Amino acid sequence: MADSSFDIVSKVERQEVDNALNQAAKEISQRYDFKGVGASIAWSGEKILMEANSEDRVKAILDVFQSKLIKRGISLKALDAGEPQLSGKEYKIFASIQEGISQENAKKVAKTIRDEGPKGVKAQVQGEELRVSSKSRDDLQAVITLLKGKDYDFAMQFVNYR
């Protein structure tokens, strides 16, 4: 019998991020506490740029954006937001969306599977994803449960379960 397997990936649906950004921009344009403070949020190349005239306001914009991401089912671990920076009279926060599992993070996950997972489960790093395989589907389910219980500093999804 062939091995069953699944892949561990870290991907973000770009359209959902775009929708969350548009919802946040709409809320910011309508909210009373953001009137007259130059508050804005928009794409700036591959990064997201948040601007306002005070540090507290720009942090509030980030908070609004994070709440919209959560409502759209996107993990905040995928959002890498910098610290507020003063640029002229404006405060700015640049944020980026993290995708792919780095080699060191993939090795951490593989080590966790080897050390704490069921025997006979193999994990191989394949570029920016991790392939987990085993003869038993029950073992694969146990690995998924184990990894969901762990707290890693990146978002992960389980795909191609077969």
Coordinates of N, CA and C in Angstrom, one line a residue:
M1 N 0.8 -1.2 0.0 CA 0.0 0.0 0.0 C 0.9 1.3 0.0
A2 N 0.5 2.2 -0.8 CA 1.3 3.5 -0.9 C 1.2 4.3 0.4
D3 N 2.2 5.1 0.6 CA 2.1 6.0 1.7 C 1.1 7.1 1.5
S4 N 0.5 7.5 2.6 CA -0.4 8.7 2.6 C 0.4 9.9 3.0
S5 N 0.0 11.1 2.5 CA 0.8 12.2 2.8 C 0.0 13.5 2.8
F6 N 0.6 14.6 3.4 CA 0.1 15.9 3.3 C 1.2 16.9 3.3
D7 N 0.9 18.1 2.9 CA 2.0 19.2 2.8 C 1.6 20.2 3.9
I8 N 2.7 20.7 4.5 CA 2.5 21.9 5.4 C 3.0 23.1 4.7
V9 N 2.2 24.1 4.5 CA 2.5 25.3 3.7 C 2.2 26.5 4.6
S10 N 2.7 27.7 4.1 CA 2.4 28.9 4.8 C 2.0 29.9 3.6
K11 N 0.7 29.9 3.3 CA 0.3 30.7 2.1 C -0.9 31.6 2.6
V12 N -1.0 32.7 2.0 CA -2.0 33.7 2.3 C -2.8 34.0 1.0
E13 N -4.1 34.0 1.1 CA -4.9 34.3 0.0 C -4.8 35.8 -0.3
R14 N -4.2 36.2 -1.3 CA -3.9 37.6 -1.6 C -5.2 38.4 -1.7
Q15 N -6.2 37.8 -2.4 CA -7.5 38.5 -2.5 C -8.1 38.8 -1.2
E16 N -8.0 37.9 -0.2 CA -8.6 38.1 1.1 C -7.9 39.3 1.8
V17 N -6.6 39.4 1.6 CA -5.8 40.5 2.2 C -6.3 41.8 1.6
D18 N -6.4 41.8 0.3 CA -6.9 43.0 -0.4 C -8.3 43.4 0.1
N19 N -9.2 42.4 0.2 CA -10.5 42.7 0.7 C -10.5 43.3 2.1
A20 N -9.6 42.7 3.0 CA -9.5 43.3 4.4 C -8.9 44.7 4.3
L21 N -8.0 44.9 3.5 CA -7.4 46.3 3.3 C -8.4 47.3 2.9
N22 N -9.2 46.9 1.9 CA -10.3 47.8 1.4 C -11.4 48.0 2.5
Q23 N -11.7 47.0 3.3 CA -12.7 47.2 4.3 C -12.1 48.2 5.4
A24 N -10.8 48.0 5.7 CA -10.2 48.9 6.7 C -10.1 50.3 6.2
A25 N -9.8 50.5 4.9 CA -9.7 51.8 4.3 C -11.1 52.5 4.4
K26 N -12.1 51.7 4.1 CA -13.5 52.3 4.2 C -13.9 52.7 5.6
E27 N -13.6 51.8 6.6 CA -13.9 52.1 8.0 C -13.1 53.4 8.4
I28 N -11.8 53.5 8.0 CA -11.0 54.6 8.4 C -11.5 55.9 7.8
S29 N -12.0 55.8 6.6 CA -12.6 57.0 5.9 C -13.9 57.5 6.6
Q30 N -14.6 56.6 7.2 CA -15.9 56.9 7.8 C -15.9 57.2 9.3
R31 N -14.9 56.7 10.0 CA -14.9 56.9 11.5 C -14.6 58.3 11.9
Y32 N -15.3 58.8 12.9 CA -15.1 60.1 13.4 C -13.7 60.4 13.9
D33 N -13.2 59.4 14.7 CA -11.9 59.7 15.3 C -10.7 59.7 14.3
F34 N -11.0 59.3 13.0 CA -9.9 59.4 12.0 C -10.1 60.7 11.1
K35 N -11.1 61.5 11.4 CA -11.4 62.7 10.5 C -10.3 63.7 10.8
G36 N -9.7 64.2 9.7 CA -8.7 65.3 9.8 C -7.3 64.9 10.4
V37 N -7.0 63.6 10.4 CA -5.7 63.3 10.9 C -4.8 62.7 9.8
G38 N -5.3 62.8 8.6 CA -4.5 62.2 7.5 C -4.3 60.7 7.5
A39 N -5.3 60.0 8.0 CA -5.3 58.6 8.2 C -5.5 57.9 6.9
S40 N -4.6 57.0 6.5 CA -4.8 56.2 5.3 C -4.1 54.8 5.4
I41 N -4.6 53.9 4.6 CA -4.0 52.6 4.5 C -4.1 52.2 3.0
A42 N -3.0 51.7 2.4 CA -3.0 51.3 1.0 C -1.8 50.4 0.7
W43 N -1.8 49.8 -0.4 CA -0.7 49.0 -0.9 C 0.4 50.0 -1.3
S44 N 1.6 49.6 -1.1 CA 2.8 50.4 -1.5 C 3.8 49.3 -2.1
G45 N 3.6 49.0 -3.3 CA 4.3 47.9 -3.9 C 3.8 46.6 -3.3
E46 N 4.7 45.8 -2.7 CA 4.4 44.5 -2.0 C 4.1 44.7 -0.6
K47 N 4.3 45.9 -0.1 CA 4.0 46.2 1.3 C 2.7 47.0 1.5
I48 N 2.3 47.0 2.8 CA 1.1 47.8 3.1 C 1.5 49.0 3.9
L49 N 1.1 50.2 3.5 CA 1.5 51.4 4.1 C 0.4 52.0 4.9
M50 N 0.6 52.3 6.2 CA -0.4 53.0 7.0 C 0.2 54.3 7.4
E51 N -0.6 55.4 7.3 CA -0.1 56.7 7.6 C -1.2 57.5 8.5
A52 N -0.7 58.3 9.4 CA -1.5 59.2 10.2 C -0.6 60.3 10.8
N53 N -1.2 61.3 11.4 CA -0.4 62.4 11.9 C 0.1 62.2 13.4
S54 N -0.3 61.1 14.0 CA 0.2 60.8 15.3 C 0.4 59.3 15.5
E55 N 1.3 58.9 16.4 CA 1.7 57.5 16.6 C 0.5 56.7 17.0
D56 N -0.3 57.3 17.9 CA -1.5 56.5 18.4 C -2.5 56.3 17.3
R57 N -2.7 57.2 16.4 CA -3.6 57.0 15.3 C -3.1 56.0 14.3
V58 N -1.8 56.0 14.0 CA -1.3 55.0 13.1 C -1.4 53.6 13.7
K59 N -1.2 53.5 15.0 CA -1.4 52.2 15.7 C -2.9 51.8 15.7
A60 N -3.8 52.7 15.7 CA -5.2 52.4 15.7 C -5.6 51.9 14.3
I61 N -4.9 52.5 13.2 CA -5.2 52.0 11.9 C -4.7 50.5 11.7
L62 N -3.5 50.2 12.3 CA -3.0 48.8 12.3 C -4.0 47.9 13.0
D63 N -4.6 48.4 14.1 CA -5.6 47.6 14.9 C -6.8 47.3 14.1
V64 N -7.3 48.3 13.4 CA -8.5 48.1 12.5 C -8.2 47.1 11.4
F65 N -7.0 47.2 10.8 CA -6.6 46.3 9.7 C -6.5 44.9 10.3
Q66 N -5.9 44.7 11.4 CA -5.7 43.4 12.0 C -7.1 42.8 12.3
S67 N -8.1 43.6 12.8 CA -9.4 43.0 13.1 C -10.1 42.6 11.8
K68 N -9.8 43.3 10.7 CA -10.4 42.9 9.4 C -9.8 41.6 8.9
L69 N -8.4 41.5 9.1 CA -7.8 40.2 8.7 C -8.3 39.0 9.4
I70 N -8.5 39.2 10.7 CA -9.1 38.1 11.6 C -10.5 37.7 11.1
K71 N -11.3 38.7 10.8 CA -12.7 38.4 10.3 C -12.6 37.6 9.0
R72 N -11.6 37.8 8.2 CA -11.5 37.2 6.9 C -10.7 35.8 7.0
G73 N -10.4 35.4 8.2 CA -9.8 34.1 8.4 C -8.3 34.1 8.1
I74 N -7.6 35.2 8.2 CA -6.2 35.2 7.9 C -5.4 35.4 9.3
S75 N -4.5 34.5 9.5 CA -3.7 34.5 10.7 C -2.9 35.8 10.8
L76 N -2.8 36.4 12.0 CA -2.0 37.6 12.2 C -0.5 37.2 12.2
K77 N -0.2 35.9 12.3 CA 1.2 35.5 12.2 C 1.8 35.8 10.8
A78 N 0.9 35.9 9.8 CA 1.3 36.1 8.5 C 1.6 37.6 8.2
L79 N 1.2 38.5 9.2 CA 1.4 39.9 9.0 C 2.6 40.3 9.8
D80 N 3.6 40.9 9.1 CA 4.8 41.4 9.7 C 4.8 42.9 9.7
A81 N 4.3 43.5 10.8 CA 4.2 45.0 10.8 C 5.4 45.6 11.6
G82 N 5.9 46.6 11.0 CA 7.0 47.3 11.7 C 6.6 48.2 12.7
E83 N 7.5 49.0 13.3 CA 7.2 50.0 14.3 C 6.8 51.3 13.6
P84 N 6.0 52.1 14.3 CA 5.7 53.4 13.7 C 7.0 54.3 13.6
Q85 N 7.1 54.9 12.4 CA 8.3 55.7 12.1 C 7.8 57.1 11.8
L86 N 8.5 58.1 12.3 CA 8.2 59.5 12.0 C 8.8 59.9 10.7
S87 N 8.0 60.4 9.7 CA 8.5 60.8 8.4 C 8.0 62.1 8.1
G88 N 8.8 63.2 8.4 CA 8.2 64.5 8.3 C 7.3 64.8 9.4
K89 N 6.0 65.1 9.1 CA 5.0 65.3 10.1 C 4.1 64.1 10.2
E90 N 4.3 63.1 9.4 CA 3.5 61.9 9.4 C 4.2 60.7 10.1
Y91 N 3.4 59.9 10.7 CA 3.8 58.6 11.3 C 3.4 57.5 10.3
K92 N 4.3 56.6 10.0 CA 4.1 55.5 9.0 C 4.4 54.2 9.6
I93 N 3.6 53.2 9.2 CA 3.9 51.8 9.6 C 3.9 51.0 8.2
F94 N 5.0 50.3 8.0 CA 5.1 49.4 6.8 C 4.8 48.0 7.3
A95 N 3.9 47.3 6.6 CA 3.6 45.9 7.0 C 3.7 45.0 5.7
S96 N 4.2 43.8 5.9 CA 4.3 42.9 4.8 C 3.6 41.6 5.2
I97 N 3.2 40.8 4.1 CA 2.6 39.5 4.3 C 3.7 38.5 4.1
Q98 N 3.8 37.6 5.2 CA 4.8 36.6 5.1 C 4.2 35.3 4.5
E99 N 4.9 34.8 3.5 CA 4.5 33.5 2.8 C 5.7 32.6 2.7
G100 N 5.4 31.3 2.8 CA 6.5 30.3 2.7 C 7.1 30.0 4.1
I101 N 7.5 28.8 4.2 CA 8.2 28.4 5.5 C 9.7 28.5 5.3
S102 N 10.4 29.3 6.1 CA 11.8 29.4 6.0 C 12.5 28.0 6.3
Q103 N 13.7 27.8 5.8 CA 14.4 26.5 6.1 C 14.5 26.2 7.6
E104 N 14.9 27.2 8.4 CA 15.0 27.0 9.8 C 13.7 26.6 10.5
N105 N 12.6 27.3 10.1 CA 11.3 27.0 10.6 C 10.8 25.6 10.2
A106 N 11.1 25.2 8.9 CA 10.8 23.9 8.4 C 11.6 22.8 9.2
K107 N 12.8 23.1 9.5 CA 13.6 22.1 10.3 C 13.1 22.0 11.7
K108 N 12.6 23.1 12.3 CA 12.0 23.0 13.7 C 10.7 22.1 13.7
V109 N 9.9 22.3 12.6 CA 8.7 21.5 12.5 C 9.0 20.0 12.3
A110 N 10.0 19.8 11.4 CA 10.4 18.4 11.2 C 11.0 17.7 12.4
K111 N 11.7 18.5 13.2 CA 12.3 18.0 14.5 C 11.1 17.6 15.5
T112 N 10.2 18.5 15.5 CA 9.0 18.3 16.4 C 8.3 17.0 16.0
I113 N 8.1 16.8 14.7 CA 7.4 15.6 14.2 C 8.3 14.4 14.5
R114 N 9.6 14.4 14.3 CA 10.4 13.3 14.7 C 10.4 13.0 16.1
D115 N 10.6 14.0 17.0 CA 10.7 13.8 18.4 C 9.4 13.4 19.1
E116 N 8.3 14.1 18.7 CA 7.0 13.9 19.5 C 5.9 13.2 18.7
G117 N 6.1 13.1 17.4 CA 5.1 12.5 16.5 C 5.2 10.9 16.6
P118 N 4.2 10.3 16.0 CA 4.2 8.8 15.9 C 5.4 8.3 15.2
K119 N 5.8 7.1 15.5 CA 6.9 6.4 14.8 C 6.5 6.1 13.4
G120 N 7.4 6.1 12.4 CA 7.1 5.8 11.1 C 6.6 7.0 10.2
V121 N 6.6 8.2 10.8 CA 6.1 9.4 10.1 C 7.4 10.1 9.6
K122 N 7.4 10.4 8.3 CA 8.6 11.0 7.7 C 8.2 12.4 7.3
A123 N 9.2 13.4 7.5 CA 9.0 14.8 7.1 C 10.2 15.2 6.2
Q124 N 9.9 15.7 5.0 CA 11.0 16.2 4.1 C 10.7 17.6 3.8
V125 N 11.7 18.5 3.8 CA 11.6 19.9 3.4 C 11.7 19.9 1.9
Q126 N 10.7 20.6 1.3 CA 10.7 20.7 -0.2 C 10.5 22.2 -0.5
G127 N 11.6 22.9 -0.6 CA 11.5 24.3 -0.9 C 10.9 25.1 0.3
E128 N 9.8 25.7 0.0 CA 9.1 26.5 1.1 C 8.0 25.8 1.7
E129 N 8.0 24.4 1.6 CA 6.9 23.6 2.2 C 7.5 22.4 2.8
L130 N 6.7 21.6 3.5 CA 7.2 20.4 4.2 C 6.2 19.3 3.9
R131 N 6.7 18.2 3.3 CA 5.9 17.0 3.0 C 6.0 16.0 4.1
V132 N 4.8 15.6 4.7 CA 4.8 14.7 5.8 C 4.1 13.4 5.2
S133 N 4.8 12.2 5.4 CA 4.2 11.0 4.8 C 4.3 9.9 5.9
S134 N 3.3 8.9 5.7 CA 3.3 7.8 6.6 C 2.4 6.7 6.0
K135 N 2.5 5.5 6.4 CA 1.7 4.4 5.9 C 0.3 4.5 6.5
S136 N 0.2 5.1 7.7 CA -1.1 5.2 8.4 C -1.7 6.6 8.4
R137 N -2.9 6.7 7.9 CA -3.6 8.0 7.9 C -3.9 8.5 9.3
D138 N -4.1 7.6 10.3 CA -4.3 8.0 11.7 C -3.0 8.7 12.2
D139 N -1.8 8.2 11.8 CA -0.6 8.9 12.3 C -0.5 10.3 11.7
L140 N -1.0 10.5 10.5 CA -1.0 11.8 9.9 C -1.9 12.7 10.6
Q141 N -3.1 12.2 11.0 CA -4.0 13.0 11.8 C -3.4 13.4 13.1
A142 N -2.7 12.5 13.7 CA -2.0 12.7 15.0 C -1.0 13.8 14.9
V143 N -0.3 13.8 13.7 CA 0.7 14.9 13.5 C 0.1 16.2 13.3
I144 N -1.0 16.3 12.6 CA -1.8 17.5 12.4 C -2.2 18.1 13.8
T145 N -2.8 17.2 14.6 CA -3.3 17.6 15.9 C -2.1 18.1 16.8
L146 N -1.0 17.4 16.7 CA 0.2 17.8 17.4 C 0.7 19.2 17.0
L147 N 0.8 19.4 15.7 CA 1.3 20.7 15.2 C 0.3 21.9 15.5
K148 N -1.0 21.6 15.5 CA -2.0 22.6 15.8 C -1.9 23.0 17.3
G149 N -1.4 22.1 18.1 CA -1.3 22.4 19.5 C 0.0 23.2 19.8
K150 N 0.9 23.2 18.9 CA 2.2 24.0 19.1 C 2.0 25.4 18.7
D151 N 2.8 26.3 19.2 CA 2.7 27.7 18.8 C 4.0 28.1 18.1
Y152 N 3.9 28.2 16.8 CA 5.0 28.6 15.9 C 4.8 30.1 15.6
D153 N 5.9 30.7 15.2 CA 5.8 32.2 14.9 C 5.5 32.4 13.4
F154 N 4.8 31.4 12.7 CA 4.4 31.6 11.4 C 3.1 30.9 11.2
A155 N 2.3 31.3 10.2 CA 1.0 30.7 10.0 C 1.2 29.4 9.2
M156 N 0.5 28.3 9.5 CA 0.7 27.1 8.6 C -0.7 26.5 8.3
Q157 N -0.8 26.0 7.1 CA -1.9 25.3 6.6 C -1.5 23.9 6.2
F158 N -2.5 23.0 6.2 CA -2.3 21.6 5.9 C -3.0 21.3 4.6
V159 N -2.3 21.0 3.5 CA -3.0 20.8 2.2 C -2.5 19.5 1.5
N160 N -3.2 19.2 0.4 CA -2.9 18.0 -0.4 C -2.9 16.7 0.5
Y161 N -3.9 16.6 1.3 CA -4.0 15.4 2.2 C -4.5 14.2 1.3
R162 N -3.7 13.2 1.2 CA -4.1 12.1 0.4 C -3.4 10.8 0.9

